[in-house]
Amino acid sequence: MSDPAQRGCYYTDAFSIAKRCFLKKRGTKKPSSPKIIPRSAHTVSRNDISNSALKVLYRLHKSGYQAFLVGGCVRDALLGLHPKDFDVATDATPEEVRALFDNCRLIGRRFRLAHVRFGREIIETATFRAAANHAADDAAHDDEGRIIRDNVYGSIEEDVWRRDFTCNALYYNIADFSIWDYTNGVNDIQQRQLVLIGDPDTRLREDPVRMLRAVRFAAKLDFTIVKSVEKSIRKHKDLLANVPAARLFDEFLKMFQAGAAEKTFDLLREHELFVQLFPATDQELNDDPAFAEFVRAALRNTDRRIAAGQSVTPMFLIGVFFWAPVKRLAEIRRSEEKMSESQALSLAAYELLGQQQRRISMPKRFTVPMREMLALQPRFENQRGKRAMNFLEHRRFRAAYDFMMLLSEAGQVDKATADFWTQVQKQSAVERARTFEVEKPAGNKRRRRRRRRRAPQ
Ligand code: ATP
Ligand code: MG
């Protein structure tokens, strides 16, 4: 088999020939040729690539298929970052990929992808796909220009144009370790700029999530969003309202749990995208600078934890975003009806979640503990008696305590309260009883009645 780097876009098998005929009929634009950057002229080394990804690439290549690494892993490797996951693109169909690997599963109904599994690592292997943005293919877009069909196999020349940013459209060829660059992506990486492939208005209308991806990559990679894309975001930001709420939860996680949450937040606010995601929170941020400071402190803290390899939970961040609007609504509910502060907070969080879920649908496993964490906040004011002492044993105490500490750092809970709950956790049971002014068990007035054991018969 000739070297795929040299054979460029020659089609060697029956599948490819059929594919080409089909594409011709659809009037696809002529394949352009890539700039090929040889191994000696770039810094992506095989040491940057996981062994599992290398195995997939080599086996595909040895079997006569084109095999490339593509997307974030090539971009990150060029930037000297450590790629976390590896995506493979090939001209083999999903069924052909499955035939090569025992450890392979095909997923997706609309567009089939091959997942090749090595222990806990999954190498996503996708067949080249054609973009849906051909003028002749109106049926592939809805009224707002969103892609509704994107399931046509294509060649690498077409696969390129359906990708979002030029920095995400670089292909690392396992045949000779060169990088294929159709869109000037290497230059944009050097310039640290985010450039959308094609016309920004069309590309953002096709998939409004790309606006969030722009912000996420700008924050994570310290790139600038080029002016034309910025302008287009300003024009189309409202389209985010049409994105399915479930898809936005995934995006929310990627934006705020990738180590650059504070910067992402600032950029989302700057581009007026945050209001699309969390409208009630955005309102409070505008009204109350102290709340804005609290949110930023929490995001900074999240970034610090991620940098230190500690875990983070989305329920905590959702709670942070909810705090001010929930508190405001709780006060209103309390003025209408007699209830405790905790009950009002829980009720308000429930109401607000109802509205919020229409924007970003958040799973119950996060929202239920989040409501509890917020509703527990008034209990920190209570520092005497058994109920106060038992609070330390509450299953949500730790989360509620961390949340209260953040509030205290932002000047919203007094330092004495924060210190009290920090100190008391270090105390022995006897010391605690003294601190909370709880009588010792010996002094308990109520006597337990002993049950007499029945004598064995
Ligand atoms: P990350 O480091 O966050 O994984 P990534 O660039 O790899 O970044 P993925 O979401 O894993 O992002 O997507 C892999 C690749 O698929 C992207 O690099 C891009 O080429 C393409 N892609 C993903 N989402 C879109 C989209 N909404 N529109 C166009 N192309 C996309
Ligand atoms: Mg990725």
Tab-separated table of N, CA and C and ligand atoms in Angstrom, residues 70-73 75-76 84-85 87 162-165 168-169 203 207 209-210 213 216-217 220 247 254, ligand 1:
chain	number	residue	atom	x	y	z
A	70	VAL	N	-7.008	13.751	15.526
A	70	VAL	CA	-7.598	15.025	15.134
A	70	VAL	C	-8.200	15.729	16.350
A	71	GLY	N	-8.354	17.040	16.225
A	71	GLY	CA	-9.076	17.805	17.250
A	71	GLY	C	-8.182	18.261	18.384
A	72	GLY	N	-8.778	18.293	19.573
A	72	GLY	CA	-8.118	18.879	20.742
A	72	GLY	C	-6.758	18.275	21.061
A	73	CYS	N	-6.589	16.976	20.797
A	73	CYS	CA	-5.315	16.354	21.183
A	73	CYS	C	-4.149	16.899	20.341
A	75	ARG	N	-4.089	19.852	18.836
A	75	ARG	CA	-3.957	21.265	19.265
A	75	ARG	C	-3.183	21.344	20.577
A	76	ASP	N	-3.595	20.557	21.573
A	76	ASP	CA	-2.947	20.620	22.884
A	76	ASP	C	-1.489	20.177	22.800
A	84	LYS	N	-5.755	15.155	27.010
A	84	LYS	CA	-6.379	14.199	27.933
A	84	LYS	C	-7.146	13.103	27.207
A	85	ASP	N	-7.722	13.440	26.063
A	85	ASP	CA	-8.335	12.353	25.303
A	85	ASP	C	-7.965	12.454	23.821
A	87	ASP	N	-8.833	11.605	19.817
A	87	ASP	CA	-9.845	11.267	18.819
A	87	ASP	C	-9.151	10.874	17.527
A	162	ARG	N	-16.369	20.696	8.515
A	162	ARG	CA	-17.467	20.636	9.476
A	162	ARG	C	-16.971	20.924	10.906
A	163	ARG	N	-15.658	21.013	11.063
A	163	ARG	CA	-15.101	21.273	12.401
A	163	ARG	C	-15.277	22.746	12.759
A	164	ASP	N	-15.163	23.062	14.048
A	164	ASP	CA	-15.490	24.429	14.452
A	164	ASP	C	-14.345	25.423	14.230
A	165	PHE	N	-13.266	25.289	14.962
A	165	PHE	CA	-12.196	26.289	14.897
A	165	PHE	C	-10.982	25.742	14.144
A	168	ASN	N	-8.774	23.404	15.871
A	168	ASN	CA	-9.321	22.075	16.149
A	168	ASN	C	-9.393	21.211	14.898
A	169	ALA	N	-8.844	21.703	13.807
A	169	ALA	CA	-9.000	20.991	12.538
A	169	ALA	C	-7.645	20.553	11.974
A	203	ARG	N	-21.803	29.542	10.726
A	203	ARG	CA	-21.328	28.484	11.616
A	203	ARG	C	-21.943	28.591	13.003
A	207	ASP	N	-24.813	25.855	14.774
A	207	ASP	CA	-24.690	25.257	16.103
A	207	ASP	C	-24.283	26.342	17.104
A	209	VAL	N	-23.930	26.320	20.158
A	209	VAL	CA	-23.016	25.897	21.236
A	209	VAL	C	-21.577	26.311	20.919
A	210	ARG	N	-21.305	26.530	19.656
A	210	ARG	CA	-19.949	26.965	19.277
A	210	ARG	C	-19.570	28.278	19.948
A	213	ARG	N	-18.214	27.179	23.151
A	213	ARG	CA	-16.917	26.532	22.905
A	213	ARG	C	-15.837	27.592	22.660
A	216	ARG	N	-14.900	28.884	25.992
A	216	ARG	CA	-14.194	27.854	26.765
A	216	ARG	C	-12.746	27.714	26.293
A	217	PHE	N	-12.532	27.650	24.991
A	217	PHE	CA	-11.168	27.491	24.488
A	217	PHE	C	-10.351	28.762	24.736
A	220	LYS	N	-9.400	28.512	28.413
A	220	LYS	CA	-8.503	27.397	28.740
A	220	LYS	C	-7.131	27.550	28.093
A	247	ARG	N	-28.084	19.264	26.444
A	247	ARG	CA	-26.767	19.473	25.829
A	247	ARG	C	-25.996	20.557	26.582
A	254	LYS	N	-18.074	21.184	31.122
A	254	LYS	CA	-16.789	21.407	30.444
A	254	LYS	C	-16.269	22.820	30.706
B	1	ATP	P1	-11.277	19.310	24.641
B	1	ATP	O1	-9.894	19.604	25.022
B	1	ATP	O2	-12.253	20.071	25.429
B	1	ATP	O3	-11.626	17.834	24.535
B	1	ATP	P2	-11.728	19.249	21.811
B	1	ATP	O4	-11.377	20.236	20.752
B	1	ATP	O5	-11.103	17.893	21.702
B	1	ATP	O6	-11.406	19.931	23.172
B	1	ATP	P3	-14.234	17.888	21.724
B	1	ATP	O7	-15.545	18.348	22.224
B	1	ATP	O8	-13.584	16.699	22.339
B	1	ATP	O9	-13.282	19.142	21.817
B	1	ATP	O10	-14.397	17.656	20.175
B	1	ATP	C1	-13.414	17.041	19.353
B	1	ATP	C2	-13.346	17.736	18.004
B	1	ATP	O11	-14.594	17.626	17.324
B	1	ATP	C3	-13.107	19.244	18.081
B	1	ATP	O12	-11.727	19.518	18.158
B	1	ATP	C4	-13.699	19.728	16.773
B	1	ATP	O13	-12.841	19.493	15.703
B	1	ATP	C5	-14.910	18.810	16.617
B	1	ATP	N1	-16.119	19.404	17.232
B	1	ATP	C6	-16.605	19.186	18.473
B	1	ATP	N2	-17.724	19.873	18.694
B	1	ATP	C7	-17.979	20.565	17.580
B	1	ATP	C8	-19.007	21.458	17.181
B	1	ATP	N3	-19.994	21.804	18.008
B	1	ATP	N4	-18.943	21.974	15.923
B	1	ATP	C9	-17.958	21.616	15.082
B	1	ATP	N5	-16.955	20.795	15.413
B	1	ATP	C10	-16.953	20.260	16.634
